[in-house]
Structures are given as structure tokens and as C-alpha cells.
Short mmCIF file of C-alpha atoms in Angstrom, two decimals:
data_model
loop_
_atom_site.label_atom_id
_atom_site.label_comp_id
_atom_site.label_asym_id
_atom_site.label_seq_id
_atom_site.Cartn_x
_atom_site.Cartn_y
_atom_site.Cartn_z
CA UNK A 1 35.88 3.22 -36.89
CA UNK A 2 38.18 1.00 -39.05
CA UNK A 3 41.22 2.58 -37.65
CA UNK A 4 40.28 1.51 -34.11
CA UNK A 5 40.23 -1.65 -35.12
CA UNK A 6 43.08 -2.00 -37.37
CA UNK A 7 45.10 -0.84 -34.03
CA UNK A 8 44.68 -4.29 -32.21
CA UNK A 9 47.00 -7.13 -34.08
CA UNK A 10 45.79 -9.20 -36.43
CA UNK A 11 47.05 -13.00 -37.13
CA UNK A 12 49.70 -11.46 -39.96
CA UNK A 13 51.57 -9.35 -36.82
CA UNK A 14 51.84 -12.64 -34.74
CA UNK A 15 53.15 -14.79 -37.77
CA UNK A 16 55.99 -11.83 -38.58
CA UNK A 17 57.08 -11.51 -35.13
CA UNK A 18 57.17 -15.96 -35.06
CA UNK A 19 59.20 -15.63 -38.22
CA UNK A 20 61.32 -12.92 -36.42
CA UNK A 21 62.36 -14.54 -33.16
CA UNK A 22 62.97 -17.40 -34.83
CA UNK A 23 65.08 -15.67 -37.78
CA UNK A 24 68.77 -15.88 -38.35
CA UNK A 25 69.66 -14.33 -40.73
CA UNK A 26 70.82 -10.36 -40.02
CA UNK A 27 71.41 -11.06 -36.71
CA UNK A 28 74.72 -10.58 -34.82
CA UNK A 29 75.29 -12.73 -31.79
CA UNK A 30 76.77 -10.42 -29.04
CA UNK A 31 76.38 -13.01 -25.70
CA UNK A 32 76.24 -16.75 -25.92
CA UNK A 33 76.94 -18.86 -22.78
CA UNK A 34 75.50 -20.87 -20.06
CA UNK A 35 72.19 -21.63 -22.65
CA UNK A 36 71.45 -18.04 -23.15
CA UNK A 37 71.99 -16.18 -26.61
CA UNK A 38 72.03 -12.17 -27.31
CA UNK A 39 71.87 -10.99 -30.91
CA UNK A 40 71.35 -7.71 -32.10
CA UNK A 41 69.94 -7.04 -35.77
CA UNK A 42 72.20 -5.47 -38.45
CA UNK A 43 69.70 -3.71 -40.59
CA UNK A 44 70.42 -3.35 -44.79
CA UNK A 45 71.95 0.09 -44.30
CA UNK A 46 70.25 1.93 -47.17
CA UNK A 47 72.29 3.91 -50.48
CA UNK A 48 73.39 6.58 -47.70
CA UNK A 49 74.31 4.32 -45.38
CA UNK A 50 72.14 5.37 -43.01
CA UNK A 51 71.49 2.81 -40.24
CA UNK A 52 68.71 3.75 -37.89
CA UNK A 53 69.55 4.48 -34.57
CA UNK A 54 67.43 2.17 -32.65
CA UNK A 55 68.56 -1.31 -32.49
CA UNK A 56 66.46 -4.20 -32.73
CA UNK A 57 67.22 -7.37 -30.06
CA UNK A 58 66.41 -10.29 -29.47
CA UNK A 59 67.42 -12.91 -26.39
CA UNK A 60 66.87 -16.52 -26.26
CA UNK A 61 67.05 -18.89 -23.03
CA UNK A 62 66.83 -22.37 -22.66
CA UNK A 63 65.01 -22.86 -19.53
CA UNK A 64 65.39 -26.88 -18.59
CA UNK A 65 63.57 -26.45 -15.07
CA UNK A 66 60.11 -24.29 -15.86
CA UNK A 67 57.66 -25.11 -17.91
CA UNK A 68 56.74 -22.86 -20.90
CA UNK A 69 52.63 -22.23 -19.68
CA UNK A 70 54.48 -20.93 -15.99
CA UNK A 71 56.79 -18.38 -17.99
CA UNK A 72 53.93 -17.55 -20.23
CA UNK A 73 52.03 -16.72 -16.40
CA UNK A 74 55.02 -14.94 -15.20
CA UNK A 75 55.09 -11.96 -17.78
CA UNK A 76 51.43 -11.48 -17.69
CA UNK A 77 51.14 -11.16 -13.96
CA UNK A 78 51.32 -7.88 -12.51
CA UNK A 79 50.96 -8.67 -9.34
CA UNK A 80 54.03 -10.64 -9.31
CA UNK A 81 56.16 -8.55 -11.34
CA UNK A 82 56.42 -5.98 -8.56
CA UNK A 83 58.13 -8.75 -6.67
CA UNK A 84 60.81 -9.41 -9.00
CA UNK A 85 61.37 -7.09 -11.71
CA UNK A 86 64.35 -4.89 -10.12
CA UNK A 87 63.53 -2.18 -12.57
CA UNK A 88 60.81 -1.09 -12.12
CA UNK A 89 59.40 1.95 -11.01
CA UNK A 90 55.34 1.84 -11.15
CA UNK A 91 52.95 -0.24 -13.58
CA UNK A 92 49.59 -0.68 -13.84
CA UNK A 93 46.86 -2.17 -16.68
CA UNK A 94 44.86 1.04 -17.61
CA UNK A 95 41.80 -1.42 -19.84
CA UNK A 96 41.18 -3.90 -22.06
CA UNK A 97 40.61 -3.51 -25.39
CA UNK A 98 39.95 -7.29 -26.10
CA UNK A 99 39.55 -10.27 -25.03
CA UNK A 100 43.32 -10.79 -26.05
CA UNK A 101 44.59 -7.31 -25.42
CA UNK A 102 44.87 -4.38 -23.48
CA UNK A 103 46.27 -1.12 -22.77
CA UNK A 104 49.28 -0.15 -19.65
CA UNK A 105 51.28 1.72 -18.25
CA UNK A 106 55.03 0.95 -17.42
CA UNK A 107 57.93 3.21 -15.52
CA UNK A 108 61.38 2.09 -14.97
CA UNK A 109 64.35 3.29 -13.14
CA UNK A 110 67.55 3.67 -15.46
CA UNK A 111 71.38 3.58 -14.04
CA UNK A 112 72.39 7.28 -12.60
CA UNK A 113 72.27 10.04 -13.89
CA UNK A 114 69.87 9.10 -16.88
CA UNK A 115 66.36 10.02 -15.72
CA UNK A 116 63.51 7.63 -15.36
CA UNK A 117 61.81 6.23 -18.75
CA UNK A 118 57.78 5.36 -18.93
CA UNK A 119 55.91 3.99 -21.79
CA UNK A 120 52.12 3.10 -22.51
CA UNK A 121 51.75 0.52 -24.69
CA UNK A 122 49.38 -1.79 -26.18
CA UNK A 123 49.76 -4.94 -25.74
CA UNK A 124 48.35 -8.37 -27.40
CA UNK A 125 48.72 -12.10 -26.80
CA UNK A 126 48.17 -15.40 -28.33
CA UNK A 127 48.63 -19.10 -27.72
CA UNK A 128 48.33 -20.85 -31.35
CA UNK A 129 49.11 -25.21 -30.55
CA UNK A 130 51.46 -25.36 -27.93
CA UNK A 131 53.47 -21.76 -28.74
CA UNK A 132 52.56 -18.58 -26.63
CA UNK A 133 53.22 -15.31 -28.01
CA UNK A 134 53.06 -11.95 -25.81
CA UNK A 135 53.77 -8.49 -28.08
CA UNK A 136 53.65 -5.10 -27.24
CA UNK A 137 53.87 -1.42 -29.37
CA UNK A 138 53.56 2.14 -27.79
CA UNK A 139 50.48 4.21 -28.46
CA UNK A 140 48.98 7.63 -27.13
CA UNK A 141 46.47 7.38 -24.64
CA UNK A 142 44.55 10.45 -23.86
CA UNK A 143 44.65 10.38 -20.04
CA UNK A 144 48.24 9.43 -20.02
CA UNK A 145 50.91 12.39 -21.54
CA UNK A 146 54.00 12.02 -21.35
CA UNK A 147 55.15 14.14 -18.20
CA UNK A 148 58.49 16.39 -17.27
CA UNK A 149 59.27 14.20 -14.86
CA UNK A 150 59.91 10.81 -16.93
CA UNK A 151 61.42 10.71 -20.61
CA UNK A 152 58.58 8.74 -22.64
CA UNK A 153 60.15 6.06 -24.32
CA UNK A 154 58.66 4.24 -27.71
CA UNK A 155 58.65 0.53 -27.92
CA UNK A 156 57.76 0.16 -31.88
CA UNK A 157 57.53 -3.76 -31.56
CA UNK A 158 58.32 -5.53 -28.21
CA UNK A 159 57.44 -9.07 -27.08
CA UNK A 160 57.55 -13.22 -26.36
CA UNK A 161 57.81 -16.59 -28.00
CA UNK A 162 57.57 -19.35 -25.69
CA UNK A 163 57.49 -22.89 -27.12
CA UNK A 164 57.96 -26.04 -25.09
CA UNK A 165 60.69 -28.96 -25.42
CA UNK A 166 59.47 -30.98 -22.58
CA UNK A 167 56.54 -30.87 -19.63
CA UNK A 168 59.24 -28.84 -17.47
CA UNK A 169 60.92 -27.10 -20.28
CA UNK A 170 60.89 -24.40 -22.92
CA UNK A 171 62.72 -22.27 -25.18
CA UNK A 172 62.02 -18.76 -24.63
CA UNK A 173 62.52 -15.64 -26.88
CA UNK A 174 62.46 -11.71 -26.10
CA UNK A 175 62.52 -9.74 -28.95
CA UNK A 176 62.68 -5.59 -28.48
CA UNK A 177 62.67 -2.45 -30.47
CA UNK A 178 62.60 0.45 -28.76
CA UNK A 179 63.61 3.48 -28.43
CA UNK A 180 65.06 5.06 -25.29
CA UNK A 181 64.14 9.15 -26.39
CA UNK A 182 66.63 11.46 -25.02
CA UNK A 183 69.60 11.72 -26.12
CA UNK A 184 71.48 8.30 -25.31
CA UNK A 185 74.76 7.82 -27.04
CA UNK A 186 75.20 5.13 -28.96
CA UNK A 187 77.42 2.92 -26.53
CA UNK A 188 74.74 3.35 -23.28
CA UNK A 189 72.09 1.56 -25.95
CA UNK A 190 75.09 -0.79 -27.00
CA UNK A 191 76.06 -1.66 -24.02
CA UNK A 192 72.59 -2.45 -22.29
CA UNK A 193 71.64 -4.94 -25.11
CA UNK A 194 74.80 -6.98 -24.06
CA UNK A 195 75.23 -6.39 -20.44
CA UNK A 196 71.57 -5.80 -19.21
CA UNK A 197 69.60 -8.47 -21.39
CA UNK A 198 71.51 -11.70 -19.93
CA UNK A 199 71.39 -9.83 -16.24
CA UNK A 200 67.50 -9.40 -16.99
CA UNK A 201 66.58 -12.68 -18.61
CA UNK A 202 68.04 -14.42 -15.79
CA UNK A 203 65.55 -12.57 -13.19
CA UNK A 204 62.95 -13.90 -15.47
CA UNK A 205 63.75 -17.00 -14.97
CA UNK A 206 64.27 -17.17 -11.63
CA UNK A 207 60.97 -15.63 -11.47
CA UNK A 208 59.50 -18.70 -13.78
CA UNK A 209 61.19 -20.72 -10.56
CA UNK A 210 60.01 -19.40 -8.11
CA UNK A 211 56.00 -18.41 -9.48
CA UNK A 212 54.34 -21.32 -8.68
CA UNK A 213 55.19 -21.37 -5.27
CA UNK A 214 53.74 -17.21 -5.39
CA UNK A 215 50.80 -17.94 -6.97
CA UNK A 216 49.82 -20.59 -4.56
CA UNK A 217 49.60 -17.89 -1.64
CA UNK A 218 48.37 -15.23 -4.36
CA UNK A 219 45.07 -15.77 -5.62
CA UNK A 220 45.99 -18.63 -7.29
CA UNK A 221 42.73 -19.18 -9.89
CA UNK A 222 42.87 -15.82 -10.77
CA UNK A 223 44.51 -15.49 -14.30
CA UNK A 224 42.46 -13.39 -16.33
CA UNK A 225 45.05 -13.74 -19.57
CA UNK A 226 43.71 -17.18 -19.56
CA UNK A 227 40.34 -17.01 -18.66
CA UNK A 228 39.11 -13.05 -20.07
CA UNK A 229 35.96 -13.38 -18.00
CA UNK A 230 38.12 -12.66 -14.92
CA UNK A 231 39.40 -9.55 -16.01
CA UNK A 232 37.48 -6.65 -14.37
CA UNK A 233 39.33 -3.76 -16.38
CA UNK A 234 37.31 -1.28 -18.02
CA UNK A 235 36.36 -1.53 -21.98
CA UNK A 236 37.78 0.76 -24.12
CA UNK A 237 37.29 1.34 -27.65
CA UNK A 238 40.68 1.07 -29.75
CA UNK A 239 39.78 3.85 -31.70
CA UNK A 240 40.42 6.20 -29.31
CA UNK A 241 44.41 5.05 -29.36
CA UNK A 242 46.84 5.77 -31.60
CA UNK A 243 50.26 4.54 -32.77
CA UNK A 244 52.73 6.45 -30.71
CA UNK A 245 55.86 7.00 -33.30
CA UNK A 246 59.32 7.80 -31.74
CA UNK A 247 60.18 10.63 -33.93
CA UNK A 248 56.89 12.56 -32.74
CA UNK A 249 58.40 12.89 -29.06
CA UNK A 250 60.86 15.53 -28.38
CA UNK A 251 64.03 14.47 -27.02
CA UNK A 252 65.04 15.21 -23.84
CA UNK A 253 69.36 16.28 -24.00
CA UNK A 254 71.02 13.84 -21.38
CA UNK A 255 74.27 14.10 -23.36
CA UNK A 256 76.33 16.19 -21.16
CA UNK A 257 75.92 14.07 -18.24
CA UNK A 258 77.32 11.13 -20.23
CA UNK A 259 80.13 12.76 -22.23
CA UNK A 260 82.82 11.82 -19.98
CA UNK A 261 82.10 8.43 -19.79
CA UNK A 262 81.45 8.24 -23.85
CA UNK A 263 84.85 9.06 -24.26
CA UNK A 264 86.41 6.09 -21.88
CA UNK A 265 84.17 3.75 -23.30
CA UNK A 266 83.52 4.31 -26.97
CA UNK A 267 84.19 0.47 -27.78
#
């Protein structure tokens, strides 16, 4: 089943999503102080003008006190996400698909009153020299719907690039585009890729702190991302995935709830 395959990433989906964290041009810088950058891409709006709704960001930190194999540890670990990730709601690895990739499941609590938002996505990771790369895309799983309770959100391309500049130092780069689903006026998605990124990237790195310490008490030579004969998941064959596209969900109306507060805060 060549489509199975095709699923996973190949090299040519690392290299583009390099070439995009590290791209400048298109991007509009939204947040830049204390060594941490916000940008959000303006797409070429097309003969109609038509700009798609979904924004494409991208965050970059300068982290001079954690080295960039420890940050690299701290998105891949589960375990110790539940500690510090203030967001979410439930997560858990579902099976691998390779040695370098596998398939989860991820629920997070939004601000009141927008309901809670779950994706499953498939997600991939490389270290090529001394750069690490984590990326992640939504697909349809049969054992996990989408459910009434949570709106299903779509992450088309989500991910890492972590590169060192010391021992105890590293640049690091979160690049998302997704897409909320319901029906979130434009300023809620505005106003999270300004306001929320900094207030999330800096729980990331305090979680890059404070890991080593963890992971001392916490089976510390367990790190199956590293070392693939570790990781007791299930096998699954790719094949039975499939890309899940945004415009294929319906959309849940949350618009009336927000209305009021569009209208004070349409900047």
C-alpha cells in the first residue's frame, strides 16, 4: 500500500519545514522582547484576495541556560508534559508507525466559554548533525472520531527546530498551522498567536529547566525517541491513516458566545 507509506514524512518534508522556521521573508513580527520573537505569516493573497483563514506561526526563543538535546527530551516526553503543560486536558501515544514516528492523541482546555479542542495527529522526528526536528499533521484514525463533547481541531503542519549555539544553549523554533474548527472569530485566533505563544514558550522553557532534575527521579534511561527499541507501543500499519483535512470537519457555531466581546476588541 503506497499510500500508507507515502503518509509518514519523507527527507523533502523535514528540509521544507528547516527552510520554513528559518524563513524571513512573509513573515510579520507581532512580539519581540526579552530573546523571544512571534511572527505570523502573511500569505500572497490570491486575484480575489482571498487570504485563508488559518494563520500560520512561528515562535523563536533563545534559550542561554538549557541545552538543545534536553528541550529536544522535553517535547517528546509524555510523562513529563502532564507536569507542566497548563493546557492540557488528556494525551496519550496511541502506536508507532516507525521507528521515527507515531500516532497520538491530544485534548486541551481553551479560555471560557469556547469548548475543549482534541486532535490526533501523526507525528515524525529527526536529528540530522547537531539540529533536531519534531513535526506533526492531523490524520483520521479509525478508533478515534471526533466526539460531541470536544471540537476536533486540524493541525495541517505543526512542529520543532532545535539547533545548538553552545553545550548549554540553543535556539529553538515552533512553527504551527492549525486550525481551531468552530467558529472562532478572527481576533480570538489573532490574539492567541500574540498573547498565548510567548505565555506558552516560556512554560517550555522552564520545563527545559527544570527536566533534568524530573527525569532523574523518573525513569531516567527510558527515552524511547532516542533509543526505538524501548518503545513498547503497538505497530500499526500507516495505511490504515489518513490525512485529516480541516474543511472535511463540520464546524461547531461558538459565535454567539463571543459576539460581545468581538465587538470591544476587534483590533
Amino acid at each position: 500500500t503506497s499510500r500508507g507509506r507515502c503518509i509518514l514524512p519523507g527527507e523533502e518534508a523535514f528540509f521544507d519545514f528547516r527552510k520554513q522556521c528559518l524563513a524571513t521573508e512573509n513573515w510579520l513580527n507581532k512580539y519581540d522582547e526579552n530573546g523571544m520573537q512571534v511572527w505570523v505569516e502573511v500569505p500572497a493573497a490570491n486575484k480575489k484576495n482571498h487570504v485563508p483563514k488559518v494563520h500560520k506561526i512561528k515562535c523563536k526563543m533563545t534559550i542561554k541556560d538549557v541545552s538543545a538535546a534536553t528541550m529536544y527530551d522535553v517535547i517528546h516526553d509524555g510523562q513529563y508534559r502532564k507536569t507542566w503543560d497548563p493546557a492540557m486536558h488528556e494525551s496519550f501515544d496511541i502506536a508507532r508507525l516507525s521507528n521515527n514516528a507515531d500516532v497520538g492523541y491530544y485534548s486541551w482546555v481553551c479560555p471560557n466559554p469556547i469548548k475543549k479542542r482534541d486532535v490526533v495527529t501523526l507525528r515524525s522526528w529527526q536529528k540530522i548533525d547537531d539540529e533536531y526536528i519534531i513535526i506533526n499533521f492531523s490524520v483520521k484514525h479509525p478508533k478515534y472520531p471526533p466526539t460531541k463533547k470536544l471540537v476536533r481541531a486540524v493541525s495541517m503542519l505543526t512542529g520543532y527546530f532545535i539547533k545548538p549555539t553552545g553545550p548549554n544553549s540553543c535556539t529553538f523554533i515552533y512553527l504551527s498551522q492549525a486550525d481551531p474548527k468552530g467558529s472562532l472569530p478572527k481576533w480570538v485566533v489573532n490574539r492567541a498567536s500574540t498573547r498565548l505563544a510567548p505565555r506558552v514558550m516560556r512554560c517550555v522553557h522552564k520545563a527545559g529547566r527544570d527536566y533534568p532534575e524530573w527525569k532523574k527521579q523518573n525513569s531516567p534511561d527510558q527515552k524511547p525517541w532516542l533509543y526505538p527499541e524501548q518503545n513498547k507501543l503497538p505497530m500499526m500499519d500507516p495505511a490504515e491513516l489518513s490525512i485529516q483535512r480541516a474543511d472535511s470537519l463540520e464546524n461547531v457555531d461558538e459565535s454567539s458566545k463571543l459576539d460581545a466581546e468581538d465587538s470591544e476588541d476587534s483590533s
